[in-house]
mmCIF file of C-alpha atoms and ligand atoms in Angstrom:
data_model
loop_
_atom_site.group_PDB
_atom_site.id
_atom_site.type_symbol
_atom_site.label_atom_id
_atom_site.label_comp_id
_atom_site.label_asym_id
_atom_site.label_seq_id
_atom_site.Cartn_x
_atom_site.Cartn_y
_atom_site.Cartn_z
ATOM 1 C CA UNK A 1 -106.024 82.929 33.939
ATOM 2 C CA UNK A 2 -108.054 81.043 31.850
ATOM 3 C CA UNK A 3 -108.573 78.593 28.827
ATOM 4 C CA UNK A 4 -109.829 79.566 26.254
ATOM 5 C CA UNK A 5 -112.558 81.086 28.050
ATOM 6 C CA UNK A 6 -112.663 78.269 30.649
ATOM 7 C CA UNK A 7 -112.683 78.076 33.997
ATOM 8 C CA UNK A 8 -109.585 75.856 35.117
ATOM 9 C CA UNK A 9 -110.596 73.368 37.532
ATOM 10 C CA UNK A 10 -108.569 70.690 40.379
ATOM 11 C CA UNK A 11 -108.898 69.955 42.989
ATOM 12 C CA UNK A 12 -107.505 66.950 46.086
ATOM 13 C CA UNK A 13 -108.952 63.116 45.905
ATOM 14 C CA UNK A 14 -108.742 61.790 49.127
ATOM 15 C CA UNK A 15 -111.101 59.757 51.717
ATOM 16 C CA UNK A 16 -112.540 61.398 53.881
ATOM 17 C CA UNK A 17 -111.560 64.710 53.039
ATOM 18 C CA UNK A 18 -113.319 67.228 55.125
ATOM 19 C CA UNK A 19 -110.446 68.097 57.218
ATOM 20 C CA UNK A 20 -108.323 68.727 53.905
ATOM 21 C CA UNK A 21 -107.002 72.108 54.461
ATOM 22 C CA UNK A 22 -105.939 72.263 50.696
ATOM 23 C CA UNK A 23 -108.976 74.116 49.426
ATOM 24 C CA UNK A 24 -108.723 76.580 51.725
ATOM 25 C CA UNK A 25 -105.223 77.060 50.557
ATOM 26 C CA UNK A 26 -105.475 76.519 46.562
ATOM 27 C CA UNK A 27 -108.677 79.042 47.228
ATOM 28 C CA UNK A 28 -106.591 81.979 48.555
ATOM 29 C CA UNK A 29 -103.868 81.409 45.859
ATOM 30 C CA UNK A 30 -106.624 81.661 43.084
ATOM 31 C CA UNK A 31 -107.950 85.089 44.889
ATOM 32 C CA UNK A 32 -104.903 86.298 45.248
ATOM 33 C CA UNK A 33 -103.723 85.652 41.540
ATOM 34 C CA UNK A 34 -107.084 86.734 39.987
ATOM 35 C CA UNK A 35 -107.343 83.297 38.175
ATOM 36 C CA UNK A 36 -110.782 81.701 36.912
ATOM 37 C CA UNK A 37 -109.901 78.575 38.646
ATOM 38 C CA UNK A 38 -111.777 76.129 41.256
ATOM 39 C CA UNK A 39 -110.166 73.997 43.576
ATOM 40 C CA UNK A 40 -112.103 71.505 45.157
ATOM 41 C CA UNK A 41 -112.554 68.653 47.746
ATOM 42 C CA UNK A 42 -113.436 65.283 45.994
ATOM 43 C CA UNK A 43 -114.156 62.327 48.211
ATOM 44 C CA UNK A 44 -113.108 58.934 46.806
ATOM 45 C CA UNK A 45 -113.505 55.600 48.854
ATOM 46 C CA UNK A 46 -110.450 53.060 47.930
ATOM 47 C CA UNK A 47 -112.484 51.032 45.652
ATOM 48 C CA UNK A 48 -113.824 53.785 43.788
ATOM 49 C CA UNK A 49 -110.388 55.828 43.561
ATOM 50 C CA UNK A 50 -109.215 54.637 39.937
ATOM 51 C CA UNK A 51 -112.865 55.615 38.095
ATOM 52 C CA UNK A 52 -112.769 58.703 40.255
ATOM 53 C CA UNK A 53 -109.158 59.653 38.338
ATOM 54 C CA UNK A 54 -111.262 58.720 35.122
ATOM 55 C CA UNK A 55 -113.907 60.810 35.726
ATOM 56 C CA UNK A 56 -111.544 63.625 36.583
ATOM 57 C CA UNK A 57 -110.004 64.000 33.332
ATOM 58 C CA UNK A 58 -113.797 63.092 31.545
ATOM 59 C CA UNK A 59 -114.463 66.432 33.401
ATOM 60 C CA UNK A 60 -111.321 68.581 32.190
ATOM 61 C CA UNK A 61 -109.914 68.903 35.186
ATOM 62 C CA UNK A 62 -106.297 69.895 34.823
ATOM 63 C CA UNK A 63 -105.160 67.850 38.001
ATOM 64 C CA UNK A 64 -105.548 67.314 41.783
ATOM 65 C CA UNK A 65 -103.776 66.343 44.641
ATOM 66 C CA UNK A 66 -103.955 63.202 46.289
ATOM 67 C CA UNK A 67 -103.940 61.969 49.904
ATOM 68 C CA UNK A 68 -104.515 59.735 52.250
ATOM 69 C CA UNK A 69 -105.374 56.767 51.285
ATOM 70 C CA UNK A 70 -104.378 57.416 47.829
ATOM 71 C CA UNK A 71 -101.025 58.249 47.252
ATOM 72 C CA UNK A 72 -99.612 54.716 46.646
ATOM 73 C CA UNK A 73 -102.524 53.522 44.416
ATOM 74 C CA UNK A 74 -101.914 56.960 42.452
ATOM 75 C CA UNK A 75 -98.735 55.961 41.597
ATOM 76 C CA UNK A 76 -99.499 52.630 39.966
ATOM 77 C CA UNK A 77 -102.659 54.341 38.277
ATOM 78 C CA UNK A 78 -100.774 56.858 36.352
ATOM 79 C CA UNK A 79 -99.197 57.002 32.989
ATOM 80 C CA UNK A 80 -95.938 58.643 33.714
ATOM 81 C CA UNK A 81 -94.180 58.990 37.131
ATOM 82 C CA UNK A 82 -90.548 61.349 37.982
ATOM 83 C CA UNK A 83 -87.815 59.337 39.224
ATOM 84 C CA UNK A 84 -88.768 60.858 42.994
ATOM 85 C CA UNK A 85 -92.277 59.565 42.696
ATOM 86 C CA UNK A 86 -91.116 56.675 41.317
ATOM 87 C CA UNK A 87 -88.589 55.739 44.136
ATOM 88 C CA UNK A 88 -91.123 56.835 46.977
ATOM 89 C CA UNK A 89 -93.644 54.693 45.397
ATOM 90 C CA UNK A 90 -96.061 57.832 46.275
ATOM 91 C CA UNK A 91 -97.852 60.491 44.142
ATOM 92 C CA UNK A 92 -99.480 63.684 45.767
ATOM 93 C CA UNK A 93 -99.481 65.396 42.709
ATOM 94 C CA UNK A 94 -101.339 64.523 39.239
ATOM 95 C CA UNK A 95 -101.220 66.561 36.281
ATOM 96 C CA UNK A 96 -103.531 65.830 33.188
ATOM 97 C CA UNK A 97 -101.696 66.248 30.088
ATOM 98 C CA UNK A 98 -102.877 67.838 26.540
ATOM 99 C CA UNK A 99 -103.555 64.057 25.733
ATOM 100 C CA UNK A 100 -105.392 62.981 28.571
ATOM 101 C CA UNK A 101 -102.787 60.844 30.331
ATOM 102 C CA UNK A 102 -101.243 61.483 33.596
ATOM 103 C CA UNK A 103 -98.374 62.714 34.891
ATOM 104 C CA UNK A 104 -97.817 61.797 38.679
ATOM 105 C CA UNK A 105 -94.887 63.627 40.866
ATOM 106 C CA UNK A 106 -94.084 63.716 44.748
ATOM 107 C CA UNK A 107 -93.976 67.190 46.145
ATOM 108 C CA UNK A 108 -94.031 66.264 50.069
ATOM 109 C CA UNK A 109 -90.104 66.119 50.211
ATOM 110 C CA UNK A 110 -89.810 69.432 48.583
ATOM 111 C CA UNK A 111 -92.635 71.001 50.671
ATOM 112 C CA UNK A 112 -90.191 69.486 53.817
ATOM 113 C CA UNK A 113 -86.973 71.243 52.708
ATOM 114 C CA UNK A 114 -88.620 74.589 51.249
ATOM 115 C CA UNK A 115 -90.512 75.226 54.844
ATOM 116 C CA UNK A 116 -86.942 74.312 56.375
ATOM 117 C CA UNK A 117 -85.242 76.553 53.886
ATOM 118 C CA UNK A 118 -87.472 79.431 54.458
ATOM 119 C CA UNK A 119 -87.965 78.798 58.057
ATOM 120 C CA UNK A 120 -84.853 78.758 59.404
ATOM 121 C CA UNK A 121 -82.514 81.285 57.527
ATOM 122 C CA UNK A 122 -78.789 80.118 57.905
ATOM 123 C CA UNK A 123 -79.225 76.374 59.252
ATOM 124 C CA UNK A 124 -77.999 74.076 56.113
ATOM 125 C CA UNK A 125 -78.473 70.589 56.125
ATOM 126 C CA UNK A 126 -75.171 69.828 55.601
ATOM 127 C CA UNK A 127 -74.160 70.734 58.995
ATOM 128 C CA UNK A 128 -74.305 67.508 60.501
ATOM 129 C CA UNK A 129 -76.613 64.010 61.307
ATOM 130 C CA UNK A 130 -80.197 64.530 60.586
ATOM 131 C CA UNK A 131 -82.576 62.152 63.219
ATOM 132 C CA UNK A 132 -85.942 61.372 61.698
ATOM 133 C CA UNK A 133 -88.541 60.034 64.056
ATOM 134 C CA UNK A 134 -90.916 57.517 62.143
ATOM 135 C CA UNK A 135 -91.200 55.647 58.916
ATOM 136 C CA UNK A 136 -94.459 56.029 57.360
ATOM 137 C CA UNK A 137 -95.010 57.345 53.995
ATOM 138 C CA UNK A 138 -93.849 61.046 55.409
ATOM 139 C CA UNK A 139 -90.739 59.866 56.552
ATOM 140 C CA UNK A 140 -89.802 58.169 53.255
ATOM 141 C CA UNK A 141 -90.175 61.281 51.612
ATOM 142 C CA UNK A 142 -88.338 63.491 53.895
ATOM 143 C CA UNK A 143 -86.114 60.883 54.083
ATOM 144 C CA UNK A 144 -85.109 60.825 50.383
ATOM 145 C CA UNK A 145 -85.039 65.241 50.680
ATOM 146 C CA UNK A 146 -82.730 65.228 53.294
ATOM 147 C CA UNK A 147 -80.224 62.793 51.503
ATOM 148 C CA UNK A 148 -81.059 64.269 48.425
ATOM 149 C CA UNK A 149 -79.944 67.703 49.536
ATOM 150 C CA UNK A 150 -76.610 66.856 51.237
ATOM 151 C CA UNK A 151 -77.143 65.513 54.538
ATOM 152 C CA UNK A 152 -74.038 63.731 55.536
ATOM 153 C CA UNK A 153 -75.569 60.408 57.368
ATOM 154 C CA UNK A 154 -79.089 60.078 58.596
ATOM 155 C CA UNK A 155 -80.085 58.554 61.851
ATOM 156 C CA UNK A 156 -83.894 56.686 61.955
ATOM 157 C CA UNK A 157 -85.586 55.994 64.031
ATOM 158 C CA UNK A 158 -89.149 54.017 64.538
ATOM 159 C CA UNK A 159 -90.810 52.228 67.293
ATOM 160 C CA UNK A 160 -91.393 49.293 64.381
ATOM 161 C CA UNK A 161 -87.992 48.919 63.716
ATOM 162 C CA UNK A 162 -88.330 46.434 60.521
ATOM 163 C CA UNK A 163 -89.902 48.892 59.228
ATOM 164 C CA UNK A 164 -87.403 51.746 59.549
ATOM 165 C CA UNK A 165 -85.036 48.813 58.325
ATOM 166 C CA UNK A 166 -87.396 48.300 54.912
ATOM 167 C CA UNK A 167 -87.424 51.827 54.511
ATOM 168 C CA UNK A 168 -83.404 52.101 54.298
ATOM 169 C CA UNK A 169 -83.289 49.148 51.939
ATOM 170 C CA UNK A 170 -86.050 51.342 49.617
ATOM 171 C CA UNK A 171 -84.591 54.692 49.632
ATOM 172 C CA UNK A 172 -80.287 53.753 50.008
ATOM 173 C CA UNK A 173 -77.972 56.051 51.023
ATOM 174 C CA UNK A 174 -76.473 56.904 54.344
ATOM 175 C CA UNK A 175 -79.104 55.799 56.850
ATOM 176 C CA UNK A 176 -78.372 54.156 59.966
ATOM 177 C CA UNK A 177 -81.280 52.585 61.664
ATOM 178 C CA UNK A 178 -81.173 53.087 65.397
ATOM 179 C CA UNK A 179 -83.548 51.542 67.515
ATOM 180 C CA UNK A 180 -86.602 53.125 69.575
ATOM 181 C CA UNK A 181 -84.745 52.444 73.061
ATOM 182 C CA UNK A 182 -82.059 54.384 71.800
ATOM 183 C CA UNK A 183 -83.350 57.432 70.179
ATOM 184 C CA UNK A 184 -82.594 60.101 72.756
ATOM 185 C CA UNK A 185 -79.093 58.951 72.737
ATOM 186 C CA UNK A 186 -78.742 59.161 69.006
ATOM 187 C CA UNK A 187 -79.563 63.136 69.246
ATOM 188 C CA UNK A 188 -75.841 63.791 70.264
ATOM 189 C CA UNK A 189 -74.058 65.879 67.639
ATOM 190 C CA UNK A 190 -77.380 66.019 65.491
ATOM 191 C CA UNK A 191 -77.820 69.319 63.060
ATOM 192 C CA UNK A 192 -81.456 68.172 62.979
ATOM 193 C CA UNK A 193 -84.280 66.567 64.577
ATOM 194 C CA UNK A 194 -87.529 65.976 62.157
ATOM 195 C CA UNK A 195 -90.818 64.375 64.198
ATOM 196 C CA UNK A 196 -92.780 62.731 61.205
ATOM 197 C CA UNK A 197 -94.740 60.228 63.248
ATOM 198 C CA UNK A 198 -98.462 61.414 64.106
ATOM 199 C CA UNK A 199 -97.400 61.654 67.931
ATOM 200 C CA UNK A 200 -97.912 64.912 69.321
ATOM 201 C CA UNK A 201 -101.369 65.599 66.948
ATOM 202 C CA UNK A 202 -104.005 66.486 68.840
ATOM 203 C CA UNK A 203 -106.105 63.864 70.796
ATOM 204 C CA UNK A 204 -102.573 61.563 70.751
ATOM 205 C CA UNK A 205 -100.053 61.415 73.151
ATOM 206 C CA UNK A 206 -96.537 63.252 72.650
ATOM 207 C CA UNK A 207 -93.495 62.383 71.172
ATOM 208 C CA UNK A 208 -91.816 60.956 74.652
ATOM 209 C CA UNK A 209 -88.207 61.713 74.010
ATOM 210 C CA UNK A 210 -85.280 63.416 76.310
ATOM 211 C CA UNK A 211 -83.992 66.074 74.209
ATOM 212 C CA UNK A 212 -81.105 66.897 76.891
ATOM 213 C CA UNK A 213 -78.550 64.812 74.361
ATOM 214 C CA UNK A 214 -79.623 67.358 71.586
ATOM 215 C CA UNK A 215 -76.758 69.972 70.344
ATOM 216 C CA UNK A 216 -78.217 73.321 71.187
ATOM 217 C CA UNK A 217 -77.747 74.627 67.485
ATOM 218 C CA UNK A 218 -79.730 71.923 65.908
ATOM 219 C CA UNK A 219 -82.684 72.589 64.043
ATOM 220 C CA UNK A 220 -86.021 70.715 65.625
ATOM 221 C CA UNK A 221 -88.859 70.195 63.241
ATOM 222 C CA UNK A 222 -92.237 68.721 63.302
ATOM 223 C CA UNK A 223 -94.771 67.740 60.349
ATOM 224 C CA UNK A 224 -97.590 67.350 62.760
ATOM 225 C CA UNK A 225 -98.916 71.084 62.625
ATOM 226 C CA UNK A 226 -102.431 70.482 64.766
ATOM 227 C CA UNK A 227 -101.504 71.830 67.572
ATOM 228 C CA UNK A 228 -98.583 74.569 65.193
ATOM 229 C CA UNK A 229 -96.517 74.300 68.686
ATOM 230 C CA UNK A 230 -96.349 70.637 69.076
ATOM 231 C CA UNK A 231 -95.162 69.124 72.443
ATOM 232 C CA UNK A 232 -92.071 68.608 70.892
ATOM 233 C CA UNK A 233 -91.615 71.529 69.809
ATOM 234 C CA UNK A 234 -92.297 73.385 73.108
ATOM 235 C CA UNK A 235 -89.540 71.228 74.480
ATOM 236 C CA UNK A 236 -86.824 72.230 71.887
ATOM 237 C CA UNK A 237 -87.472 75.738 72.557
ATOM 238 C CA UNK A 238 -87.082 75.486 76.296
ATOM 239 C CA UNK A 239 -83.704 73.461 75.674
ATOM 240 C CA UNK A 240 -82.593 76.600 73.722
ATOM 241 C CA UNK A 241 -82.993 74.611 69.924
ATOM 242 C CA UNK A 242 -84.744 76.602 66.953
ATOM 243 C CA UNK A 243 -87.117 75.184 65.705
ATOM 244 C CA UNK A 244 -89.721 75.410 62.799
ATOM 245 C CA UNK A 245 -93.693 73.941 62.455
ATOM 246 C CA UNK A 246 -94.748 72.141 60.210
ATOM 247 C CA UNK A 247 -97.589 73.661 59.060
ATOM 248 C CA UNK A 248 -95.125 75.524 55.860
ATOM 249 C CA UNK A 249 -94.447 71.928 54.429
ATOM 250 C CA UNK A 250 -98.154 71.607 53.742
ATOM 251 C CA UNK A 251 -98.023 75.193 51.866
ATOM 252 C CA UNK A 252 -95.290 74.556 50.135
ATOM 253 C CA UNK A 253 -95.707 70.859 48.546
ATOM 254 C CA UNK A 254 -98.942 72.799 46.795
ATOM 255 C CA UNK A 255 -96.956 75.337 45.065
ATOM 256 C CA UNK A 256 -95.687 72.819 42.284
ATOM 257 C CA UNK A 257 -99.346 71.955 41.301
ATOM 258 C CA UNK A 258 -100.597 75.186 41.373
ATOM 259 C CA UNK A 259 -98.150 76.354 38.947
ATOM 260 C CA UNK A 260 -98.798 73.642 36.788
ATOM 261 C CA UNK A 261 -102.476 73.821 36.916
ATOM 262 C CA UNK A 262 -102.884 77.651 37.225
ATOM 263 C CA UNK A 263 -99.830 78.566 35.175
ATOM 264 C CA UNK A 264 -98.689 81.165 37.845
ATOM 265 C CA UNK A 265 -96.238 80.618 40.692
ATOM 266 C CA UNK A 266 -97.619 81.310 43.571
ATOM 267 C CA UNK A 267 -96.095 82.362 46.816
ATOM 268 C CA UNK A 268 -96.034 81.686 51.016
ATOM 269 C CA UNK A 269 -96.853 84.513 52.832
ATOM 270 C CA UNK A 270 -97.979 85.179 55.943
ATOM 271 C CA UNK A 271 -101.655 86.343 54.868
ATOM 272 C CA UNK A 272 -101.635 82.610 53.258
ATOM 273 C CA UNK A 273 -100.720 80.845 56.419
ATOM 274 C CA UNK A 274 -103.297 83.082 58.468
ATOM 275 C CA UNK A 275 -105.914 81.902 56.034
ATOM 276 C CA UNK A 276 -104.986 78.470 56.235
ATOM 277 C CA UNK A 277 -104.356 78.701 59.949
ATOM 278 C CA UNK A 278 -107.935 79.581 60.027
ATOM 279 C CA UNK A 279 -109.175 76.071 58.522
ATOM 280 C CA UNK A 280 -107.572 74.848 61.496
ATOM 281 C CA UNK A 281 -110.014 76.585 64.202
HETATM 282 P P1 ATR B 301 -97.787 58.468 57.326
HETATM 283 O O1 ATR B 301 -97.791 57.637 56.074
HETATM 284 O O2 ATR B 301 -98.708 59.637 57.260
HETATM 285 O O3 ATR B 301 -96.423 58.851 57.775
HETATM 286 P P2 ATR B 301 -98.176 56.062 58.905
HETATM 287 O O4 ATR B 301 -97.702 55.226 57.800
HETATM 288 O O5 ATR B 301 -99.400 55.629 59.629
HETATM 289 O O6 ATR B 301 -98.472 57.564 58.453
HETATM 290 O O7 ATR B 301 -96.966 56.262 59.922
HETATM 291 C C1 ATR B 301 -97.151 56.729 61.200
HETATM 292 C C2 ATR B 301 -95.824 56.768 61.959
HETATM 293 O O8 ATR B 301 -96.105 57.124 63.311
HETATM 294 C C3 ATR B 301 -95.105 55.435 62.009
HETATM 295 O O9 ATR B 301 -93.711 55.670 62.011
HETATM 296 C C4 ATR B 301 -95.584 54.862 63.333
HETATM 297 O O10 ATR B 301 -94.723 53.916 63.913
HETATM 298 P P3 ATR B 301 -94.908 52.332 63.598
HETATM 299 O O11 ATR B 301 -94.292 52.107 62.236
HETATM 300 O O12 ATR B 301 -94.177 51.631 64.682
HETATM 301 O O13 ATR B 301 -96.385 52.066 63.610
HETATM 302 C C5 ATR B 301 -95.589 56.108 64.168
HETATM 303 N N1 ATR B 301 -96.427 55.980 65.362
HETATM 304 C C6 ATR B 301 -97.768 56.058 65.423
HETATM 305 N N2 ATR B 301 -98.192 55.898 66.700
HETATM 306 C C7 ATR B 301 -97.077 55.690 67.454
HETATM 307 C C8 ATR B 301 -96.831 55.455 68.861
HETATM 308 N N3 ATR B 301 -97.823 55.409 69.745
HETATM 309 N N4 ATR B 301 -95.550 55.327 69.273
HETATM 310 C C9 ATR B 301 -94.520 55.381 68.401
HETATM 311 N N5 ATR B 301 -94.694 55.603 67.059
HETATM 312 C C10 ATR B 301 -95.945 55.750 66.596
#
């Protein structure tokens, strides 16, 4: 797809942004879709991340992603945020409109329930408790899905727990903060059990947490998805929990950009994730 005759063009500002598997993944969509599009890696240190956004639409771009560092200082830069965005404070999606201002929306909490959705056919998160583990700019976001889609109380938890606390008083709603010492015991009657702290990555240590409390028909997720079978999730599977990786919440919070970009909607499939799997060799 094309306009007027040009190549469409986005692309994810982040810094650094070698390890961005996004490319890889916008890449195989525009293959697969037969659209004259490029999607590209664009490096941006924190200082120079506003001109960077300039020089973006200067270029015609028609959007990008943003990550780490970026997504807070994305939201203040620009002209138009959804109320999600606006309430998470956090943009990982820009669009460029047809008058050169910018459109900013938050796709990570939508990524979160669609790879839960798809992942784990009959589960409903309005079965019970959810647990989140961590309160970083993930959990805020999956935070907000969860309530946002019907979960009856949430339990948080975060080894900073003012910070857990200041994430409650942000997002509202049925959150009960639980404290660090007490998250295995907070697992009893839980529907699910969400891992959005960076423990259990590669080169860091696991998630250290007895998951003998757990109900065996919960649902035990992870967003870490370097190692795909995290400790954790190794652990629910030998206590007889299902469980879902996280790398399908990083395919799906792209498919909202790539429609709006490329103008087609694109699809997760399992030829996607074995391409993208392969970024993670
Ligand atoms: P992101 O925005 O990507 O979620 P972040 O803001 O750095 O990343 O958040 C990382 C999360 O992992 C936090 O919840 C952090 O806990 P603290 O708020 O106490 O720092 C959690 N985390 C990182 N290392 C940890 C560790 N060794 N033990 C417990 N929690 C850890």
């Amino acid at each position: 797809m094309t306009t007027g005759g040009k190549t469409i063009r986005a692309g994810v500002i982040g810094w650094p942004t070698e390890h961005s598997l996004s490319p890889r993944l916008h890449g195989y969509w525009l293959n697969e879709y037969g659209i004259d599009g490029t999607y590209v890696a664009i490096p941006a240190p924190p200082e120079d991340f506003p001109a960077a956004l300039v020089s973006l639409v200067e270029q015609g771009f028609a959007g990008v992603n943003v990550t780490v560092p970026h997504k807070q200082a994305a939201a203040l830069a620009v002209d138009d945020l959804d109320d999600n965005a606006k309430r998470l404070g956090a943009v990982n999606t820009i669009v460029v409109k047809a008058d050169g201002s910018l459109s900013g929306s938050n796709t990570d909490g939508f990524g979160f329930m669609e790879n839960l959705k798809s992942g784990a056919s009959g589960w409903s998160v309005k079965d019970g408790p959810a647990v989140v583990i961590g309160a970083g700019g993930a959990a805020r976001a999956i935070v907000a899905a969860l309530l946002d889609e019907g979960a009856p109380t949430l339990r948080l938890v975060n080894r900073t727990q003012e910070r857990a606390q200041a994430l409650a008083a942000d997002i509202g709603g049925a959150i009960d903060v639980v404290s660090w010492q007490d998250r295995a015991a907070t697992l009893d009657g839980a529907a699910l059990l969400v891992n959005t702290t960076t423990l259990g990555m590669t080169g860091n240590a696991p998630l250290d947490l007895d998951l003998g409390p757990l109900p065996k028909g919960a649902l035990v997720t992870d967003i870490v998805y370097a190692p795909l079978e995290t400790p954790l999730l190794v652990a629910a599977q030998l206590n007889g929990n299902r469980t879902v990786d996280g790398l399908g919440m990083l395919l799906h919070q792209a498919r909202p950009g790539f429609r709006q970009w490329f103008g087609a909607e694109p699809t997760v499939t399992d030829g996607l994730r074995a391409a993208v799997l392969k970024g993670l060799e």
